Amino acid sequence: MTTAYKRIAERLEDLLGEAQYMVVKSQGDGNLTFDGHRKSLGELDNESRCRSLCLRIERVLGSCCEEEIPSLLEMYDLLYRIGYGKQPDRRFLATQRQRVYTAWRSGNRNIQESQIYSILKKAVNGGTLRTKMLKNWVRTLCVHKCFPNVTAHENYQRLAIVMRENIDNLIADSSIKSEASHGKTAKELKLKWYQANKIDDLSVLSTPLLKNYRSFVNSLFPAVVSY
């Protein structure tokens, strides 16, 4: 990695951090409470800052790497709704997601399967490939209880997705039944996978990994475990 690229990556991290802060601040200040209340000066300032961040993200999207697009779009969508009070242009979002998908199909392995799964879920014709991907994930979990040969970040991203999905039909498939599901229900399997991947000492996690782990844990409620 060159020094120049490191500087770009650091600026991107700062931008995403600022965006995350504004979303949390806006939520605390009442911007996400849609009850017809008169907006405070703080809320109006939040809207202005969110619009400014949207413009900055749009500029970054014009030159960033494809694997950086999903995290930028996630924040862009939230900021746009707060700043402009409406959904962002669907065509703009679709164009950016297509960039990611095309790069992945062309062999960019910096793009994770979990990112592609989320893109396919928003695509009109993405159901077949998405189901195939989910089926492969469930088969892997039945054998290994985790996703070997991927980063810890990706492991928890995939786990969070699987926990939210209805996998009853998948585990009834004969190819998965024969690969260690052993007749367990979807809830029993998910609970086993949670126990195999839970972390007792959260202090050892980096901030990005803690965010992914929290997403995984939150995906368990209420279908798999209670708080």
Coordinates of C-alpha atoms in Angstrom, one line a residue:
M1 CA 0.0 0.0 0.0
T2 CA 1.4 3.3 -1.0
T3 CA 1.7 6.3 1.3
A4 CA -0.7 8.2 -1.0
Y5 CA -3.3 5.5 -0.8
K6 CA -2.9 5.4 3.0
R7 CA -3.8 9.1 3.2
I8 CA -6.9 8.6 1.0
A9 CA -8.0 5.6 3.2
E10 CA -7.5 7.7 6.4
R11 CA -9.6 10.5 4.9
L12 CA -12.3 8.0 4.0
E13 CA -12.3 6.6 7.6
D14 CA -12.6 10.1 9.0
L15 CA -15.5 10.9 6.7
L16 CA -17.3 7.7 7.7
G17 CA -16.7 8.5 11.3
E18 CA -18.1 12.0 11.0
A19 CA -21.1 10.6 9.2
Q20 CA -21.7 8.1 11.9
Y21 CA -21.5 10.8 14.5
M22 CA -24.0 13.0 12.7
V23 CA -26.5 10.1 12.4
V24 CA -26.2 9.4 16.2
K25 CA -26.4 13.1 17.0
S26 CA -29.4 13.6 14.8
Q27 CA -31.2 10.7 16.4
G28 CA -30.5 12.1 19.9
D29 CA -31.6 15.6 18.9
G30 CA -35.0 14.4 17.5
N31 CA -34.4 14.5 13.7
L32 CA -35.6 10.9 13.4
T33 CA -38.8 11.6 15.4
F34 CA -41.4 12.2 12.7
D35 CA -44.3 13.5 14.9
G36 CA -44.8 16.9 13.2
H37 CA -42.9 18.8 15.9
R38 CA -41.4 22.2 15.2
K39 CA -37.7 21.6 14.5
S40 CA -35.2 23.1 16.9
L41 CA -32.2 25.1 15.8
G42 CA -30.1 22.1 16.6
E43 CA -32.1 19.9 14.3
L44 CA -31.9 22.4 11.5
D45 CA -28.2 22.6 11.9
N46 CA -28.0 18.8 11.8
E47 CA -29.9 18.8 8.5
S48 CA -27.5 21.3 7.0
R49 CA -24.5 19.3 8.2
C50 CA -26.0 16.1 6.8
R51 CA -26.5 17.7 3.4
S52 CA -22.9 18.9 3.4
L53 CA -21.7 15.4 4.2
C54 CA -23.9 14.0 1.4
L55 CA -22.1 16.3 -1.1
R56 CA -18.7 15.2 0.3
I57 CA -19.7 11.5 -0.1
E58 CA -20.9 12.1 -3.6
R59 CA -17.5 13.5 -4.5
V60 CA -15.6 10.6 -2.8
L61 CA -17.8 8.1 -4.7
G62 CA -16.5 9.5 -7.9
S63 CA -13.0 8.3 -7.3
C64 CA -13.0 5.7 -4.5
C65 CA -12.3 2.0 -4.9
E66 CA -15.4 -0.2 -5.5
E67 CA -15.0 -2.1 -2.2
E68 CA -15.4 1.2 -0.4
I69 CA -18.7 2.0 -2.0
P70 CA -21.1 -0.1 0.2
S71 CA -20.0 1.6 3.5
L72 CA -20.3 5.0 1.9
L73 CA -23.7 4.3 0.5
E74 CA -25.0 3.0 3.8
M75 CA -24.1 6.3 5.5
Y76 CA -25.2 8.4 2.4
D77 CA -28.7 6.9 2.5
L78 CA -29.2 7.8 6.2
L79 CA -27.7 11.3 5.9
Y80 CA -29.8 12.1 2.8
R81 CA -33.0 11.1 4.6
I82 CA -32.1 13.3 7.5
G83 CA -30.7 16.2 5.5
Y84 CA -33.3 16.4 2.7
G85 CA -36.3 14.6 4.3
K86 CA -36.7 12.1 1.5
Q87 CA -35.0 9.1 -0.1
P88 CA -31.9 9.6 -2.3
D89 CA -32.2 9.1 -6.0
R90 CA -32.7 5.4 -6.6
R91 CA -30.9 5.5 -10.0
F92 CA -27.9 7.0 -8.4
L93 CA -27.8 4.3 -5.7
A94 CA -28.4 1.6 -8.3
T95 CA -25.5 2.9 -10.5
Q96 CA -23.1 2.8 -7.5
R97 CA -24.2 -0.7 -6.5
Q98 CA -23.8 -1.9 -10.1
R99 CA -20.2 -0.7 -9.9
V100 CA -19.6 -2.9 -6.9
Y101 CA -21.3 -5.9 -8.5
T102 CA -19.4 -5.5 -11.8
A103 CA -16.1 -5.2 -10.0
W104 CA -16.8 -8.4 -8.0
R105 CA -17.8 -10.4 -11.1
S106 CA -14.6 -9.1 -12.7
G107 CA -12.5 -10.7 -9.9
N108 CA -12.1 -7.9 -7.3
R109 CA -11.8 -10.0 -4.1
N110 CA -11.5 -7.0 -1.9
I111 CA -15.3 -7.0 -2.2
Q112 CA -16.8 -9.3 0.3
E113 CA -19.7 -11.7 -0.3
S114 CA -21.7 -10.1 2.5
Q115 CA -21.5 -6.8 0.5
I116 CA -22.7 -8.5 -2.6
Y117 CA -25.5 -10.2 -0.8
S118 CA -26.8 -6.9 0.5
I119 CA -26.7 -5.5 -3.1
L120 CA -28.5 -8.5 -4.5
K121 CA -31.2 -8.1 -1.9
K122 CA -32.0 -4.6 -3.3
A123 CA -31.8 -5.8 -6.9
V124 CA -34.9 -6.7 -8.8
N125 CA -33.4 -9.8 -10.4
G126 CA -30.9 -10.8 -7.7
G127 CA -32.9 -13.5 -6.0
T128 CA -31.5 -16.6 -7.6
L129 CA -27.8 -15.7 -6.9
R130 CA -28.6 -14.5 -3.4
T131 CA -30.4 -17.7 -2.5
K132 CA -27.5 -19.7 -3.9
M133 CA -25.0 -17.7 -1.8
L134 CA -27.1 -18.1 1.4
K135 CA -27.4 -21.8 0.8
N136 CA -23.6 -22.1 0.5
W137 CA -23.2 -20.1 3.7
V138 CA -25.6 -22.3 5.6
R139 CA -23.8 -25.4 4.3
T140 CA -20.5 -24.0 5.5
L141 CA -21.9 -23.2 9.0
C142 CA -23.3 -26.7 9.3
V143 CA -19.9 -28.1 8.8
H144 CA -17.6 -25.5 10.5
K145 CA -19.9 -23.4 12.7
C146 CA -18.1 -20.3 11.3
F147 CA -16.7 -19.1 8.0
P148 CA -13.1 -20.3 7.7
N149 CA -10.6 -18.5 5.5
V150 CA -12.3 -15.1 5.7
T151 CA -11.6 -12.1 8.0
A152 CA -13.2 -11.8 11.4
H153 CA -15.1 -8.8 10.0
E154 CA -16.6 -10.9 7.1
N155 CA -17.4 -13.8 9.4
Y156 CA -19.6 -11.6 11.6
Q157 CA -21.1 -9.8 8.7
R158 CA -22.2 -13.1 7.1
L159 CA -23.4 -14.5 10.5
A160 CA -25.6 -11.4 11.0
I161 CA -27.2 -11.9 7.6
V162 CA -27.8 -15.6 8.2
M163 CA -29.3 -14.9 11.6
R164 CA -31.9 -12.5 10.1
E165 CA -32.9 -14.8 7.2
N166 CA -35.5 -17.6 7.2
I167 CA -33.4 -20.7 6.6
D168 CA -36.1 -23.4 7.2
N169 CA -36.3 -24.4 3.6
L170 CA -32.5 -24.4 3.2
I171 CA -31.8 -26.8 6.1
A172 CA -34.5 -29.1 4.7
D173 CA -32.4 -29.5 1.6
S174 CA -30.9 -33.0 1.4
S175 CA -27.4 -31.7 0.6
I176 CA -27.4 -29.7 3.8
K177 CA -29.2 -32.3 5.9
S178 CA -26.4 -34.7 5.2
E179 CA -23.7 -32.2 6.2
A180 CA -24.1 -31.9 10.0
S181 CA -27.5 -30.2 10.5
H182 CA -28.6 -33.5 12.0
G183 CA -32.3 -32.7 12.0
K184 CA -31.9 -29.6 14.1
T185 CA -34.4 -26.7 13.7
A186 CA -33.2 -23.4 12.3
K187 CA -33.4 -21.8 15.8
E188 CA -31.3 -24.6 17.3
L189 CA -28.7 -24.3 14.5
K190 CA -28.5 -20.5 14.9
L191 CA -28.1 -20.8 18.6
K192 CA -25.2 -23.3 18.1
W193 CA -23.5 -20.9 15.7
Y194 CA -23.9 -18.0 18.1
Q195 CA -22.4 -20.0 20.9
A196 CA -19.5 -21.0 18.6
N197 CA -18.8 -17.4 17.6
K198 CA -19.6 -15.3 20.8
I199 CA -16.9 -13.3 22.4
D200 CA -16.8 -12.9 26.1
D201 CA -14.2 -10.1 26.4
L202 CA -15.3 -7.3 24.1
S203 CA -12.3 -5.1 25.1
V204 CA -10.1 -7.1 22.8
L205 CA -12.0 -6.0 19.7
S206 CA -11.1 -3.1 17.5
T207 CA -13.8 -0.4 16.9
P208 CA -14.7 -1.7 13.4
L209 CA -14.9 -5.3 14.5
L210 CA -16.9 -4.4 17.6
K211 CA -19.4 -2.7 15.2
N212 CA -19.7 -5.9 13.2
Y213 CA -20.0 -8.0 16.3
R214 CA -22.7 -5.8 17.6
S215 CA -24.6 -6.2 14.3
F216 CA -24.3 -10.0 14.7
V217 CA -25.6 -10.0 18.3
N218 CA -28.4 -7.6 17.5
S219 CA -29.5 -9.9 14.6
L220 CA -30.3 -12.7 17.2
F221 CA -33.1 -10.9 18.9
P222 CA -35.9 -12.0 19.4
A223 CA -35.9 -15.1 17.1
V224 CA -32.8 -16.8 18.5
V225 CA -32.0 -15.3 22.0
S226 CA -33.4 -12.6 24.2
Y227 CA -31.3 -9.7 25.4

